[in-house]
Amino acid sequence: MAICGLEPVPAGDDDAGMSPLDRLPFDNRTARLPETLFARVAAQPHGRHHLVHASAEALALLDLPPDITADPDFVEVFSGRRVPAGAEPIATVYAGHQFGIWVPQLGDGRALLLGELVNRRGERWEVQLKGAGRTPYSRMGDGRAVLRSTIREYLGSEAMHHLGIPTTRAAAIIGSDGPVLRESVESGAILVRLAPSHLRFGHFQFLYYSGRHELLRELLDFAIALHFPGLAALPDTERHAALFANVIERTAQLVAGWQAVGFTHGVLNTDNMSLLGLTIDYGPFGFLDAYQPGFVCNHSDDDGRYAFDRQPSIAWWNLSAFGQTLTPLVPVERLRALLDGFSEQYAQAYAARMRAKLGLREARDEDEALLEDLLGLMAGCGADYTNTLRSLCDFRPGTGPHALLDTVADPAGFETWLQRYGERLRAEASDDETRAANMRRVNPKIVLRNWLAQRAIEQAENGDYAGIDRLLRLLQTPFDEHPEAPDCYGEPPDWARSLALSCSS
Ligand code: AMP
Ligand code: MG
């Protein structure tokens, strides 16, 4: 089938000399669903495209070799200029609460789902082109993404993956010489985004609030069959209740991961909440530099609705909005009881992550206060979140003043705390070397601080992609010591203190 004037690549018997890109076994099962859920859309190439960067590791998820990027078809296919056989570009429709306000119709306004690829390991990856042009859900938007925001999502999602936090992935950035107008004229780009599913809470909200409850059930069962197969055989009600329980658990784990690593998403609208509990839609996100519990990374978020320390309660709020969509299928009391479990699941997941970061093997009652007091000290003197925790890996009780005391503004407070920490470690007969090694596996040396991303972006905007390459490599091994990159784990340089991020992307 030709889609809006684009010719699919014919499948020939003799495929000698064909690019592996022509043989990609694309399938798009979402496109088999009723058409209320999506629109068939062709990409609208904008200017001339070129490769900005590709991640060999993420391409391997599609069984593509690293040198595939040298194939001229690579840019053709991933700019959307050429539709490979089996791919059926669609934009899906969803709705959502944006900053708490109900918006009855949103959708993939600038993302096209080409389809899914199953790799040799049997994993299924949806491939989306983000920034490939307008769709019926673009509203006032131009369907484009700027190079700046694309680099942030590319590096951000790969960084999160390597920090052990569930996330969408990113395989490549395709640049364009077509101008894109934001506050000023910028370069456009397309992100090749991968995820087992891009389904969001908002997809189900769209069907619930528009009264399409049969279709709602169909989409839920579609998602269960593909992503929660263990639940598929359960009877009605049980199946959908179990799905809710599963989504709650995944979301609790996800947000615990964010809080532990100091990540603020920035736009936790219900349409940016993944059904699979993945970090999705990287916009004005930020990793903490100085520990500030009320950190707001999005300068458009005047009320601080999506502040760092509000993420667990916002996740609960979003889950309650998702639970509402299940009320035609599951008794509301049952949904409420499941939702009530979120706080405890989150608290346990967070405590487990933070205990590991402090190198504590056992769980003891006093640990919560020990952690809270450390965070209080960091907040009190603006200590760097990542670096303070990383420095604790080297702590040896009873061996004289710790190097951390030279870097913080409140050495006396930290010294008293370190004494308590030392006693706590002795109480479980902690072995210094084993603990240090374990702690280095959970306290990163390198996170994607805004100013690191900004430095790579400014280089890239001048046509030099070496900064992206270097940063990606560092972020792929965030727990290593990286003595070769001292410029990537210090506190923000002065020029970075005024960096402001908004939703504009
Ligand atoms: P976001 O805040 O980036 O998650 O986007 C919210 C909604 O706006 C989604 O439905 C997006 O698809 C849509 N959107 C954002 N930017 C654009 C754009 N430049 N063109 C079209 N739609 C957009
Ligand atoms: Mg979004």
Tab-separated table of C-alpha atoms and ligand atoms in Angstrom, residues 92 94-95 98-99 105-111 130-131 133-135 137-146 153 180-182 193 200 265 267 269 271-272 280-284 503-505, ligand 1:
chain	number	residue	atom	x	y	z
A	92	THR	CA	-1.900	7.748	17.750
A	94	TYR	CA	-4.552	10.331	23.324
A	95	ALA	CA	-5.756	12.857	25.870
A	98	GLN	CA	-1.724	18.869	31.482
A	99	PHE	CA	-0.642	20.660	34.658
A	105	GLN	CA	-7.632	15.436	22.801
A	106	LEU	CA	-3.904	15.308	22.356
A	107	GLY	CA	-1.923	12.743	20.425
A	108	ASP	CA	1.323	12.149	18.638
A	109	GLY	CA	1.617	15.686	17.342
A	110	ARG	CA	5.116	15.168	16.026
A	111	ALA	CA	5.866	11.491	16.374
A	130	LYS	CA	9.962	12.164	16.710
A	131	GLY	CA	9.954	15.460	14.832
A	133	GLY	CA	6.243	16.598	10.671
A	134	ARG	CA	2.647	17.479	11.359
A	135	THR	CA	-0.083	14.975	12.167
A	137	TYR	CA	-2.912	15.823	16.457
A	138	SER	CA	-0.383	18.622	16.044
A	139	ARG	CA	-2.834	21.345	17.128
A	140	MET	CA	-0.875	24.614	16.782
A	141	GLY	CA	2.488	22.843	16.613
A	142	ASP	CA	4.679	22.438	13.557
A	143	GLY	CA	5.378	18.743	14.053
A	144	ARG	CA	9.091	19.426	14.352
A	145	ALA	CA	11.678	18.990	17.071
A	146	VAL	CA	14.740	21.169	17.433
A	153	GLU	CA	16.323	13.337	24.867
A	180	VAL	CA	12.478	25.469	12.841
A	181	LEU	CA	11.026	28.511	14.555
A	182	ARG	CA	10.953	28.588	18.339
A	193	ARG	CA	12.977	6.627	19.595
A	200	ARG	CA	0.494	6.346	27.869
A	265	HIS	CA	11.083	14.887	34.751
A	267	VAL	CA	6.315	17.681	32.747
A	269	ASN	CA	1.246	15.272	32.686
A	271	ASP	CA	0.032	11.924	28.683
A	272	ASN	CA	3.702	11.682	29.652
A	280	ILE	CA	9.031	8.942	28.510
A	281	ASP	CA	8.972	12.348	26.763
A	282	TYR	CA	12.138	14.021	27.867
A	283	GLY	CA	11.549	17.752	27.810
A	284	PRO	CA	12.897	20.248	30.330
A	503	CYS	CA	8.656	23.290	27.495
A	504	SER	CA	9.760	24.782	24.164
A	505	SER	CA	11.290	21.964	22.199
B	1	AMP	P1	4.898	17.381	25.443
B	1	AMP	O1	4.670	18.412	26.503
B	1	AMP	O2	6.181	17.543	24.686
B	1	AMP	O3	4.757	16.004	25.984
B	1	AMP	O4	3.770	17.606	24.338
B	1	AMP	C1	2.402	17.716	24.617
B	1	AMP	C2	1.591	17.527	23.359
B	1	AMP	O5	1.916	18.502	22.393
B	1	AMP	C3	1.781	16.196	22.690
B	1	AMP	O6	0.549	15.779	22.192
B	1	AMP	C4	2.771	16.490	21.587
B	1	AMP	O7	2.655	15.594	20.523
B	1	AMP	C5	2.364	17.897	21.184
B	1	AMP	N1	3.493	18.677	20.656
B	1	AMP	C6	4.551	19.179	21.329
B	1	AMP	N2	5.369	19.859	20.516
B	1	AMP	C7	4.808	19.803	19.276
B	1	AMP	C8	5.165	20.324	17.997
B	1	AMP	N3	6.270	21.050	17.798
B	1	AMP	N4	4.342	20.054	16.969
B	1	AMP	C9	3.219	19.339	17.127
B	1	AMP	N5	2.829	18.833	18.310
B	1	AMP	C10	3.598	19.055	19.371
